[in-house]
mmCIF file of C-alpha atoms in Angstrom:
data_model
loop_
_atom_site.group_PDB
_atom_site.id
_atom_site.type_symbol
_atom_site.label_atom_id
_atom_site.label_comp_id
_atom_site.label_asym_id
_atom_site.label_seq_id
_atom_site.Cartn_x
_atom_site.Cartn_y
_atom_site.Cartn_z
ATOM 1 C CA MET A 1 0.017 -0.044 0.033
ATOM 2 C CA ALA A 2 2.807 2.364 0.977
ATOM 3 C CA SER A 3 4.706 1.622 -2.230
ATOM 4 C CA SER A 4 1.552 2.202 -4.326
ATOM 5 C CA GLN A 5 1.036 5.588 -2.638
ATOM 6 C CA ALA A 6 4.670 6.507 -3.404
ATOM 7 C CA LEU A 7 4.176 5.691 -7.047
ATOM 8 C CA SER A 8 1.145 7.763 -7.186
ATOM 9 C CA ALA A 9 2.917 10.746 -5.469
ATOM 10 C CA ALA A 10 5.786 10.408 -7.852
ATOM 11 C CA ALA A 11 3.504 10.380 -10.996
ATOM 12 C CA ALA A 12 1.380 13.304 -9.765
ATOM 13 C CA PRO A 13 3.911 16.144 -10.368
ATOM 14 C CA ALA A 14 4.440 15.119 -14.065
ATOM 15 C CA SER A 15 0.718 14.966 -14.559
ATOM 16 C CA GLN A 16 0.107 18.196 -12.848
ATOM 17 C CA ALA A 17 2.965 19.861 -14.906
ATOM 18 C CA ALA A 18 1.403 18.744 -18.108
ATOM 19 C CA TYR A 19 -1.934 20.190 -17.085
ATOM 20 C CA GLY A 20 -0.263 23.355 -16.044
ATOM 21 C CA GLN A 21 1.431 23.763 -19.294
ATOM 22 C CA ARG A 22 -1.899 23.342 -21.209
ATOM 23 C CA ALA A 23 -3.679 25.707 -18.779
ATOM 24 C CA GLY A 24 -1.046 28.332 -19.503
ATOM 25 C CA LEU A 25 -1.570 28.218 -23.254
ATOM 26 C CA PRO A 26 -4.238 30.323 -25.106
ATOM 27 C CA ARG A 27 -7.570 28.743 -25.338
ATOM 28 C CA HIS A 28 -7.248 27.706 -28.979
ATOM 29 C CA LEU A 29 -3.990 25.879 -28.202
ATOM 30 C CA GLN A 30 -5.342 24.114 -25.128
ATOM 31 C CA LYS A 31 -7.500 21.893 -27.255
ATOM 32 C CA ILE A 32 -4.415 20.777 -29.389
ATOM 33 C CA LEU A 33 -3.333 17.484 -28.015
ATOM 34 C CA SER A 34 -1.295 16.073 -30.996
ATOM 35 C CA LEU A 35 0.336 17.200 -34.210
ATOM 36 C CA HIS A 36 -2.751 16.049 -36.108
ATOM 37 C CA ASP A 37 -4.809 18.532 -34.191
ATOM 38 C CA PHE A 38 -2.629 21.396 -35.518
ATOM 39 C CA GLU A 39 -3.404 20.397 -39.152
ATOM 40 C CA LEU A 40 -7.214 20.665 -38.446
ATOM 41 C CA ALA A 41 -6.707 23.973 -36.708
ATOM 42 C CA ALA A 42 -4.558 25.401 -39.597
ATOM 43 C CA GLN A 43 -7.251 24.274 -42.143
ATOM 44 C CA LYS A 44 -9.666 26.522 -40.375
ATOM 45 C CA HIS A 45 -7.182 29.385 -39.986
ATOM 46 C CA LEU A 46 -5.465 29.590 -43.392
ATOM 47 C CA PRO A 47 -6.970 30.515 -46.755
ATOM 48 C CA ARG A 48 -7.643 27.489 -48.806
ATOM 49 C CA PRO A 49 -4.912 28.142 -51.359
ATOM 50 C CA LEU A 50 -2.269 28.543 -48.627
ATOM 51 C CA PHE A 51 -3.451 25.444 -46.737
ATOM 52 C CA GLY A 52 -3.582 23.469 -49.888
ATOM 53 C CA TYR A 53 -0.009 24.425 -50.748
ATOM 54 C CA ILE A 54 1.268 23.181 -47.460
ATOM 55 C CA SER A 55 -0.819 20.079 -47.190
ATOM 56 C CA GLY A 56 -0.881 19.078 -50.760
ATOM 57 C CA ALA A 57 1.317 16.579 -52.758
ATOM 58 C CA ALA A 58 1.879 15.409 -56.363
ATOM 59 C CA GLU A 59 -0.722 13.955 -58.498
ATOM 60 C CA ASP A 60 -2.736 11.168 -56.730
ATOM 61 C CA CYS A 61 -0.926 11.620 -53.357
ATOM 62 C CA VAL A 62 0.247 7.988 -53.503
ATOM 63 C CA SER A 63 3.647 8.844 -51.983
ATOM 64 C CA LEU A 64 2.061 11.193 -49.376
ATOM 65 C CA GLN A 65 -0.155 8.316 -48.161
ATOM 66 C CA GLY A 66 2.605 5.837 -48.447
ATOM 67 C CA ASN A 67 4.873 7.820 -46.185
ATOM 68 C CA ARG A 68 2.286 7.553 -43.371
ATOM 69 C CA ALA A 69 1.582 3.947 -44.088
ATOM 70 C CA SER A 70 5.195 2.879 -44.039
ATOM 71 C CA PHE A 71 5.289 3.286 -40.201
ATOM 72 C CA SER A 72 2.492 0.776 -39.739
ATOM 73 C CA GLN A 73 4.662 -2.107 -40.981
ATOM 74 C CA TYR A 74 6.645 -2.121 -37.666
ATOM 75 C CA GLY A 75 5.475 -2.789 -34.173
ATOM 76 C CA PHE A 76 7.431 -2.349 -31.022
ATOM 77 C CA SER A 77 8.956 -5.121 -28.978
ATOM 78 C CA THR A 78 9.064 -3.657 -25.397
ATOM 79 C CA LYS A 79 11.201 -4.448 -22.432
ATOM 80 C CA VAL A 80 9.461 -4.189 -19.027
ATOM 81 C CA MET A 81 10.636 -3.745 -15.435
ATOM 82 C CA VAL A 82 13.560 -1.613 -16.600
ATOM 83 C CA ASP A 83 14.673 1.370 -14.484
ATOM 84 C CA VAL A 84 14.045 4.192 -16.961
ATOM 85 C CA SER A 85 14.005 6.992 -14.461
ATOM 86 C CA ARG A 86 17.062 8.584 -15.935
ATOM 87 C CA ARG A 87 16.031 8.407 -19.612
ATOM 88 C CA SER A 88 17.251 11.138 -22.041
ATOM 89 C CA GLN A 89 16.532 11.751 -25.626
ATOM 90 C CA LYS A 90 19.637 13.957 -26.178
ATOM 91 C CA THR A 91 21.207 13.355 -29.521
ATOM 92 C CA GLU A 92 24.621 14.076 -30.812
ATOM 93 C CA LEU A 93 25.060 15.362 -34.392
ATOM 94 C CA PHE A 94 27.889 17.305 -36.093
ATOM 95 C CA GLY A 95 29.665 17.906 -32.762
ATOM 96 C CA GLN A 96 26.519 19.302 -31.139
ATOM 97 C CA THR A 97 24.205 17.895 -28.599
ATOM 98 C CA TRP A 98 20.491 18.317 -29.348
ATOM 99 C CA ASP A 99 17.785 17.931 -26.877
ATOM 100 C CA SER A 100 15.761 15.591 -29.143
ATOM 101 C CA PRO A 101 16.294 13.494 -32.181
ATOM 102 C CA PHE A 102 13.974 15.617 -34.399
ATOM 103 C CA GLY A 103 14.144 18.917 -36.035
ATOM 104 C CA VAL A 104 12.209 21.417 -38.310
ATOM 105 C CA ALA A 105 12.353 20.636 -41.990
ATOM 106 C CA PRO A 106 12.394 23.487 -44.530
ATOM 107 C CA VAL A 107 9.074 24.859 -45.650
ATOM 108 C CA GLY A 108 8.829 27.315 -48.508
ATOM 109 C CA ILE A 109 7.077 30.857 -48.307
ATOM 110 C CA SER A 110 6.452 30.239 -44.516
ATOM 111 C CA ALA A 111 6.258 34.006 -43.819
ATOM 112 C CA ILE A 112 3.001 34.248 -45.818
ATOM 113 C CA SER A 113 1.424 31.434 -43.773
ATOM 114 C CA ALA A 114 2.578 32.604 -40.385
ATOM 115 C CA TYR A 115 3.790 36.136 -39.504
ATOM 116 C CA ARG A 116 7.581 36.142 -39.903
ATOM 117 C CA GLY A 117 7.316 32.353 -40.176
ATOM 118 C CA ASP A 118 11.048 31.626 -40.862
ATOM 119 C CA LEU A 119 12.025 33.553 -37.801
ATOM 120 C CA VAL A 120 9.271 31.997 -35.672
ATOM 121 C CA LEU A 121 10.430 28.386 -36.697
ATOM 122 C CA ALA A 122 14.086 29.064 -36.235
ATOM 123 C CA ARG A 123 13.961 30.995 -32.948
ATOM 124 C CA THR A 124 11.697 28.385 -31.372
ATOM 125 C CA ALA A 125 13.750 25.441 -32.503
ATOM 126 C CA ALA A 126 16.877 27.121 -31.156
ATOM 127 C CA SER A 127 15.143 27.826 -27.727
ATOM 128 C CA GLU A 128 14.000 24.244 -27.551
ATOM 129 C CA GLY A 129 17.411 22.755 -28.424
ATOM 130 C CA ILE A 130 16.543 21.140 -31.809
ATOM 131 C CA PRO A 131 17.823 21.915 -35.328
ATOM 132 C CA ALA A 132 15.820 23.911 -37.854
ATOM 133 C CA ILE A 133 16.479 24.144 -41.525
ATOM 134 C CA MET A 134 15.603 27.443 -43.229
ATOM 135 C CA SER A 135 14.090 27.143 -46.664
ATOM 136 C CA GLY A 136 15.789 28.592 -49.703
ATOM 137 C CA THR A 137 12.376 29.643 -50.980
ATOM 138 C CA SER A 138 11.890 31.922 -47.927
ATOM 139 C CA LEU A 139 10.644 35.483 -47.714
ATOM 140 C CA ILE A 140 12.922 36.791 -44.994
ATOM 141 C CA PRO A 141 16.674 37.371 -45.572
ATOM 142 C CA MET A 142 18.824 34.568 -44.432
ATOM 143 C CA GLU A 143 21.051 37.012 -42.576
ATOM 144 C CA GLU A 144 18.201 38.062 -40.333
ATOM 145 C CA VAL A 145 17.487 34.549 -39.430
ATOM 146 C CA ALA A 146 21.052 33.544 -38.861
ATOM 147 C CA LYS A 147 21.516 36.459 -36.514
ATOM 148 C CA ALA A 148 18.242 35.826 -34.656
ATOM 149 C CA ALA A 149 18.877 32.072 -34.359
ATOM 150 C CA PRO A 150 22.541 31.013 -34.511
ATOM 151 C CA GLY A 151 22.948 27.369 -35.263
ATOM 152 C CA THR A 152 20.049 27.217 -37.870
ATOM 153 C CA TRP A 153 20.851 25.140 -41.025
ATOM 154 C CA PHE A 154 20.226 26.626 -44.434
ATOM 155 C CA GLN A 155 18.654 24.676 -47.296
ATOM 156 C CA ALA A 156 19.473 25.727 -50.833
ATOM 157 C CA TYR A 157 17.939 24.908 -54.130
ATOM 158 C CA LEU A 158 20.794 25.319 -56.705
ATOM 159 C CA PRO A 159 20.147 27.993 -59.280
ATOM 160 C CA GLY A 160 19.607 26.712 -62.781
ATOM 161 C CA ASP A 161 22.043 29.462 -63.860
ATOM 162 C CA THR A 162 25.244 27.848 -62.684
ATOM 163 C CA SER A 163 27.059 31.176 -62.745
ATOM 164 C CA ARG A 164 25.037 32.105 -59.704
ATOM 165 C CA ILE A 165 25.928 29.120 -57.516
ATOM 166 C CA ASP A 166 29.218 30.323 -56.223
ATOM 167 C CA GLY A 167 27.665 33.710 -55.152
ATOM 168 C CA LEU A 168 24.969 31.906 -53.275
ATOM 169 C CA ILE A 169 27.292 29.700 -51.381
ATOM 170 C CA ASP A 170 29.392 32.621 -50.505
ATOM 171 C CA ARG A 171 26.445 34.511 -49.215
ATOM 172 C CA ILE A 172 25.288 31.553 -47.019
ATOM 173 C CA ASP A 173 28.847 31.373 -45.643
ATOM 174 C CA ALA A 174 28.995 35.072 -44.954
ATOM 175 C CA ALA A 175 25.639 35.000 -43.120
ATOM 176 C CA GLY A 176 27.171 32.608 -40.639
ATOM 177 C CA PHE A 177 25.487 29.306 -41.276
ATOM 178 C CA GLY A 178 27.470 26.302 -40.390
ATOM 179 C CA THR A 179 25.481 23.566 -42.066
ATOM 180 C CA LEU A 180 24.389 23.688 -45.661
ATOM 181 C CA VAL A 181 21.592 21.417 -46.892
ATOM 182 C CA ILE A 182 21.357 20.988 -50.727
ATOM 183 C CA THR A 183 18.018 19.586 -51.940
ATOM 184 C CA VAL A 184 18.679 17.610 -55.050
ATOM 185 C CA ASP A 185 15.226 16.002 -55.829
ATOM 186 C CA ILE A 186 13.762 18.918 -57.856
ATOM 187 C CA PRO A 187 15.334 18.806 -61.451
ATOM 188 C CA VAL A 188 11.783 19.919 -62.620
ATOM 189 C CA TRP A 189 8.692 21.112 -60.920
ATOM 190 C CA ALA A 190 6.255 18.381 -59.938
ATOM 191 C CA ASN A 191 2.694 17.943 -61.183
ATOM 192 C CA ARG A 192 0.917 19.360 -58.164
ATOM 193 C CA GLU A 193 -2.764 19.348 -59.410
ATOM 194 C CA ASN A 194 -3.819 20.079 -55.831
ATOM 195 C CA ASN A 195 -2.437 23.633 -56.096
ATOM 196 C CA VAL A 196 -4.635 24.297 -59.128
ATOM 197 C CA ARG A 197 -7.726 22.845 -57.417
ATOM 198 C CA THR A 198 -7.191 25.006 -54.309
ATOM 199 C CA GLY A 199 -6.351 28.198 -56.183
ATOM 200 C CA PHE A 200 -2.662 28.370 -55.353
ATOM 201 C CA SER A 201 -0.252 29.631 -57.892
ATOM 202 C CA MET A 202 3.370 30.742 -58.199
ATOM 203 C CA PRO A 203 3.535 33.648 -58.461
ATOM 204 C CA LEU A 204 0.710 34.066 -56.087
ATOM 205 C CA ARG A 205 -1.961 35.987 -57.833
ATOM 206 C CA PRO A 206 -4.668 38.203 -56.164
ATOM 207 C CA SER A 207 -8.001 37.143 -56.990
ATOM 208 C CA LEU A 208 -11.676 37.606 -55.768
ATOM 209 C CA ARG A 209 -11.567 33.905 -54.469
ATOM 210 C CA LEU A 210 -8.363 34.619 -52.412
ATOM 211 C CA ALA A 211 -9.779 37.926 -51.156
ATOM 212 C CA MET A 212 -13.079 36.307 -50.079
ATOM 213 C CA ASP A 213 -11.147 33.443 -48.466
ATOM 214 C CA GLY A 214 -9.019 35.817 -46.534
ATOM 215 C CA LEU A 215 -12.025 37.872 -45.338
ATOM 216 C CA MET A 216 -13.481 34.665 -43.894
ATOM 217 C CA ARG A 217 -10.280 34.094 -41.949
ATOM 218 C CA PRO A 218 -9.697 37.554 -40.376
ATOM 219 C CA ARG A 219 -6.971 36.305 -37.959
ATOM 220 C CA TRP A 220 -4.823 35.379 -40.846
ATOM 221 C CA MET A 221 -5.798 38.433 -42.963
ATOM 222 C CA THR A 222 -4.893 40.900 -40.164
ATOM 223 C CA GLY A 223 -2.392 39.066 -38.221
ATOM 224 C CA THR A 224 -0.209 37.875 -41.128
ATOM 225 C CA LEU A 225 -0.964 39.376 -44.532
ATOM 226 C CA LEU A 226 -1.770 42.940 -43.629
ATOM 227 C CA ARG A 227 0.699 43.003 -40.792
ATOM 228 C CA THR A 228 3.416 41.881 -43.181
ATOM 229 C CA LEU A 229 2.481 44.349 -45.950
ATOM 230 C CA ILE A 230 2.248 47.370 -43.425
ATOM 231 C CA GLN A 231 5.486 46.590 -41.525
ATOM 232 C CA HIS A 232 7.717 44.969 -44.261
ATOM 233 C CA GLY A 233 6.227 45.699 -47.559
ATOM 234 C CA MET A 234 5.726 43.212 -50.482
ATOM 235 C CA PRO A 235 7.382 39.872 -49.654
ATOM 236 C CA HIS A 236 10.220 38.873 -51.998
ATOM 237 C CA PHE A 237 12.059 35.564 -52.630
ATOM 238 C CA GLU A 238 15.061 36.718 -50.594
ATOM 239 C CA ASN A 239 17.484 33.731 -50.545
ATOM 240 C CA SER A 240 17.494 32.047 -54.051
ATOM 241 C CA PHE A 241 20.570 33.863 -55.151
ATOM 242 C CA ALA A 242 23.364 36.021 -53.861
ATOM 243 C CA THR A 243 21.140 38.987 -54.315
ATOM 244 C CA ARG A 244 17.416 39.592 -53.498
ATOM 245 C CA GLY A 245 15.099 37.633 -55.765
ATOM 246 C CA ALA A 246 11.705 38.466 -57.274
ATOM 247 C CA PRO A 247 8.558 39.739 -55.481
ATOM 248 C CA LEU A 248 6.058 37.037 -54.437
ATOM 249 C CA LEU A 249 3.546 38.408 -56.953
ATOM 250 C CA SER A 250 5.980 38.851 -59.784
ATOM 251 C CA GLY A 251 5.805 36.775 -62.990
ATOM 252 C CA THR A 252 9.647 36.204 -62.687
ATOM 253 C CA ALA A 253 9.241 34.246 -59.570
ATOM 254 C CA ILE A 254 8.597 30.963 -61.244
ATOM 255 C CA ARG A 255 11.334 31.552 -63.828
ATOM 256 C CA ASP A 256 13.835 32.067 -61.207
ATOM 257 C CA THR A 257 13.140 28.509 -59.817
ATOM 258 C CA THR A 258 13.137 26.504 -63.170
ATOM 259 C CA GLY A 259 15.905 25.192 -65.444
ATOM 260 C CA ARG A 260 17.594 22.884 -63.045
ATOM 261 C CA ASP A 261 17.420 19.724 -65.182
ATOM 262 C CA HIS A 262 21.078 20.139 -66.312
ATOM 263 C CA LEU A 263 22.602 20.040 -62.780
ATOM 264 C CA ASN A 264 24.745 16.999 -61.867
ATOM 265 C CA TRP A 265 27.170 15.613 -59.232
ATOM 266 C CA GLN A 266 29.890 17.772 -60.523
ATOM 267 C CA HIS A 267 28.114 20.881 -59.241
ATOM 268 C CA ILE A 268 27.931 19.192 -55.681
ATOM 269 C CA GLU A 269 31.663 18.555 -56.012
ATOM 270 C CA ARG A 270 32.386 22.186 -56.704
ATOM 271 C CA ILE A 271 30.278 23.215 -53.794
ATOM 272 C CA ARG A 272 32.177 20.749 -51.512
ATOM 273 C CA GLN A 273 35.375 22.376 -52.482
ATOM 274 C CA ARG A 274 34.073 25.888 -51.925
ATOM 275 C CA TRP A 275 32.018 25.258 -48.672
ATOM 276 C CA ASN A 276 33.991 24.560 -45.500
ATOM 277 C CA GLY A 277 30.992 23.811 -43.192
ATOM 278 C CA ASN A 278 28.867 20.684 -42.811
ATOM 279 C CA LEU A 279 27.328 19.673 -46.164
ATOM 280 C CA VAL A 280 24.090 17.654 -46.204
ATOM 281 C CA ILE A 281 22.435 16.222 -49.272
ATOM 282 C CA LYS A 282 18.584 16.099 -49.032
ATOM 283 C CA GLY A 283 16.396 14.015 -51.282
ATOM 284 C CA ILE A 284 18.244 10.628 -51.474
ATOM 285 C CA LEU A 285 16.154 7.622 -52.344
ATOM 286 C CA ASN A 286 18.912 5.399 -53.857
ATOM 287 C CA GLU A 287 21.853 3.535 -52.268
ATOM 288 C CA ALA A 288 24.151 4.541 -55.230
ATOM 289 C CA ASP A 289 23.258 8.234 -54.735
ATOM 290 C CA ALA A 290 24.067 7.774 -51.058
ATOM 291 C CA VAL A 291 27.473 6.373 -51.868
ATOM 292 C CA MET A 292 28.067 9.203 -54.399
ATOM 293 C CA ALA A 293 27.144 11.992 -51.908
ATOM 294 C CA THR A 294 29.346 10.356 -49.230
ATOM 295 C CA ASP A 295 32.252 9.909 -51.541
ATOM 296 C CA ILE A 296 32.035 13.686 -52.478
ATOM 297 C CA GLY A 297 32.375 14.463 -48.811
ATOM 298 C CA ALA A 298 28.833 15.051 -47.491
ATOM 299 C CA GLN A 299 28.748 14.920 -43.781
ATOM 300 C CA GLY A 300 25.090 14.096 -43.850
ATOM 301 C CA ILE A 301 22.231 12.655 -46.080
ATOM 302 C CA ILE A 302 18.560 13.145 -45.605
ATOM 303 C CA VAL A 303 16.670 10.284 -46.960
ATOM 304 C CA SER A 304 13.544 11.935 -48.318
ATOM 305 C CA ASN A 305 10.790 11.926 -51.070
ATOM 306 C CA HIS A 306 10.058 15.629 -50.500
ATOM 307 C CA GLY A 307 7.002 14.796 -48.374
ATOM 308 C CA GLY A 308 5.399 13.138 -51.457
ATOM 309 C CA ARG A 309 5.514 16.534 -53.176
ATOM 310 C CA GLN A 310 7.772 15.437 -56.142
ATOM 311 C CA LEU A 311 7.543 11.973 -57.768
ATOM 312 C CA ASP A 312 4.251 10.440 -56.991
ATOM 313 C CA GLY A 313 4.806 6.753 -56.336
ATOM 314 C CA ALA A 314 8.313 7.217 -54.923
ATOM 315 C CA VAL A 315 9.337 4.794 -52.221
ATOM 316 C CA ALA A 316 8.689 5.856 -48.718
ATOM 317 C CA PRO A 317 11.870 7.145 -46.946
ATOM 318 C CA LEU A 318 11.364 4.801 -44.078
ATOM 319 C CA ASP A 319 11.538 1.884 -46.428
ATOM 320 C CA MET A 320 14.765 3.058 -48.052
ATOM 321 C CA LEU A 321 16.284 4.231 -44.753
ATOM 322 C CA PRO A 322 17.860 0.846 -43.547
ATOM 323 C CA ARG A 323 19.408 0.162 -47.034
ATOM 324 C CA VAL A 324 21.097 3.597 -47.031
ATOM 325 C CA VAL A 325 22.244 3.125 -43.392
ATOM 326 C CA ASP A 326 23.760 -0.215 -44.272
ATOM 327 C CA ARG A 327 25.671 1.249 -47.187
ATOM 328 C CA VAL A 328 27.027 4.589 -45.743
ATOM 329 C CA GLY A 329 25.880 4.862 -42.148
ATOM 330 C CA HIS A 330 29.367 4.188 -40.964
ATOM 331 C CA ARG A 331 30.741 7.147 -42.994
ATOM 332 C CA THR A 332 28.031 9.756 -42.875
ATOM 333 C CA ALA A 333 25.131 10.841 -40.736
ATOM 334 C CA VAL A 334 22.007 9.375 -42.240
ATOM 335 C CA MET A 335 18.783 11.318 -41.482
ATOM 336 C CA MET A 336 15.185 11.153 -42.781
ATOM 337 C CA ASP A 337 12.035 13.138 -43.203
ATOM 338 C CA SER A 338 8.551 12.623 -44.716
ATOM 339 C CA GLY A 339 5.426 11.326 -42.914
ATOM 340 C CA ILE A 340 6.465 11.711 -39.311
ATOM 341 C CA ARG A 341 3.557 12.678 -37.026
ATOM 342 C CA ARG A 342 4.111 10.906 -33.744
ATOM 343 C CA GLY A 343 6.817 10.185 -31.247
ATOM 344 C CA SER A 344 6.485 6.504 -32.287
ATOM 345 C CA ASP A 345 7.319 7.411 -35.770
ATOM 346 C CA VAL A 346 10.475 9.269 -34.578
ATOM 347 C CA LEU A 347 11.625 6.291 -32.643
ATOM 348 C CA LYS A 348 10.961 3.792 -35.513
ATOM 349 C CA ALA A 349 13.068 5.909 -37.794
ATOM 350 C CA VAL A 350 15.800 6.072 -34.985
ATOM 351 C CA ALA A 351 15.617 2.360 -34.492
ATOM 352 C CA LEU A 352 16.223 1.900 -38.238
ATOM 353 C CA GLY A 353 19.391 3.968 -38.091
ATOM 354 C CA ALA A 354 18.356 7.611 -38.562
ATOM 355 C CA ARG A 355 20.546 10.025 -36.557
ATOM 356 C CA MET A 356 17.975 12.762 -36.735
ATOM 357 C CA VAL A 357 14.391 13.110 -38.354
ATOM 358 C CA PHE A 358 12.712 16.229 -39.699
ATOM 359 C CA LEU A 359 9.117 17.369 -39.789
ATOM 360 C CA GLY A 360 7.842 20.190 -42.032
ATOM 361 C CA ARG A 361 4.065 20.524 -42.322
ATOM 362 C CA PRO A 362 3.228 19.966 -38.567
ATOM 363 C CA PHE A 363 5.515 22.709 -37.430
ATOM 364 C CA MET A 364 4.307 24.964 -40.187
ATOM 365 C CA TYR A 365 0.602 24.397 -39.157
ATOM 366 C CA ALA A 366 1.736 25.254 -35.565
ATOM 367 C CA ALA A 367 3.426 28.482 -36.599
ATOM 368 C CA ALA A 368 0.321 29.535 -38.504
ATOM 369 C CA VAL A 369 -2.067 28.780 -35.725
ATOM 370 C CA GLY A 370 -0.019 29.836 -32.787
ATOM 371 C CA GLY A 371 3.266 31.570 -33.674
ATOM 372 C CA GLU A 372 6.266 30.756 -31.464
ATOM 373 C CA GLN A 373 3.935 29.506 -28.719
ATOM 374 C CA GLY A 374 2.316 27.237 -31.172
ATOM 375 C CA VAL A 375 5.568 25.743 -32.479
ATOM 376 C CA SER A 376 6.818 25.328 -28.852
ATOM 377 C CA HIS A 377 3.659 23.460 -27.940
ATOM 378 C CA ALA A 378 4.145 21.214 -30.976
ATOM 379 C CA ILE A 379 7.693 20.417 -30.079
ATOM 380 C CA THR A 380 6.611 19.648 -26.504
ATOM 381 C CA LEU A 381 3.800 17.377 -27.574
ATOM 382 C CA LEU A 382 6.237 15.435 -29.810
ATOM 383 C CA ARG A 383 8.988 15.391 -27.218
ATOM 384 C CA ASP A 384 6.619 14.085 -24.601
ATOM 385 C CA GLU A 385 5.470 11.238 -26.930
ATOM 386 C CA VAL A 386 9.173 10.304 -27.581
ATOM 387 C CA ASP A 387 9.762 10.361 -23.775
ATOM 388 C CA ARG A 388 6.804 8.179 -22.875
ATOM 389 C CA ASN A 389 7.511 5.701 -25.606
ATOM 390 C CA MET A 390 11.183 5.388 -24.644
ATOM 391 C CA ALA A 391 10.042 4.556 -21.050
ATOM 392 C CA MET A 392 7.714 1.816 -22.325
ATOM 393 C CA LEU A 393 10.410 0.489 -24.615
ATOM 394 C CA GLY A 394 12.700 0.172 -21.603
ATOM 395 C CA ALA A 395 15.173 2.589 -23.239
ATOM 396 C CA ASN A 396 17.262 5.181 -21.231
ATOM 397 C CA SER A 397 18.918 6.759 -24.200
ATOM 398 C CA ILE A 398 18.512 7.168 -27.930
ATOM 399 C CA ALA A 399 21.422 4.828 -28.492
ATOM 400 C CA GLU A 400 19.433 2.031 -26.877
ATOM 401 C CA VAL A 401 16.601 2.498 -29.534
ATOM 402 C CA THR A 402 17.752 -0.006 -32.011
ATOM 403 C CA ALA A 403 16.361 -2.435 -34.617
ATOM 404 C CA ASP A 404 15.938 -4.936 -31.685
ATOM 405 C CA CYS A 405 12.968 -2.765 -30.533
ATOM 406 C CA LEU A 406 11.021 -3.388 -33.833
ATOM 407 C CA MET A 407 9.220 -6.305 -35.321
ATOM 408 C CA ALA A 408 7.868 -6.423 -38.833
ATOM 409 C CA THR A 409 4.013 -6.691 -38.755
ATOM 410 C CA ARG A 410 3.580 -7.201 -42.465
ATOM 411 C CA ASP A 411 5.767 -8.265 -45.445
#
């Protein structure tokens, strides 16, 4: 009886702390109990074209659905009666210790979905001790984000005009970024029919439909769009080149992001020679490409199908992850994104060899709905899920979350 009371007393503070945290949140965030809830809230908050741009994928969304389904092929094999009172999810990567094995993936034009979205994501990630990758298709100058959130990584799409590559790399270096992520899976624009159906276009075109949709969502209209225009003027693509890019509404915006189909590994080799920081190649779904990136000298690889937004029908990154780890995991840091929504997803990827995993859509939804407080809440929800699941797996450290914790539930 005494031991039972002691256990109850020990559990009470954690439960009360969790309640206190929810109680201290704004009412619209108190109801959000999972990352899935943020998506539903963002759908109500954002104009249909913007929500469609974030949530959508290529063609029939086969890869988008496959990314989520891939996690269901594994179940956990737990260890019980293990002292897990000192468990920690701290993770080492690139000589730095992070507080959790997950981070914020790059999301384009985030500053039009959430006020100063790039700053919101980067600052919150830094304060919570996780990595954030700033998107190359962002609307806030990279220098401003690097200053506000040191340690942020920068993701670049290589310019189709190769004469501009050196200047971009030098600018990223001068801004103070230590880790450069090159996304390589976008030689041409994907067939995103969803964008057409929801009314999203690039360049973003003013329309009666967009205006009416905005008026029906006054929090976004006044808190993001009008506030941005009044305080910062028309958003531009700030970081595609060494110099400022086109305005968001300009017809040159799409032309500035095309013509990449001639790029090849020699361009990555040239960047490796010029760039002295950590180099990460994002968009790998093939063991041979993983070997090539590693041989060139990449310190990291992100196994990714671009969240299902490029080639519809591409293999789920979780399925490719173990094969890439087997080939190059002893020489480079293998990471993963696409489809992660729960702490259990994070741990399944870690068990299969991922050193770090990244989430884009959920944190973007959180930024749109709740700003920095929303992103912090999303990180806490995911971190708490990872913590609880580690306890039930009998794991005290991330290093103890291995393939032995998993069992295939289907062929």
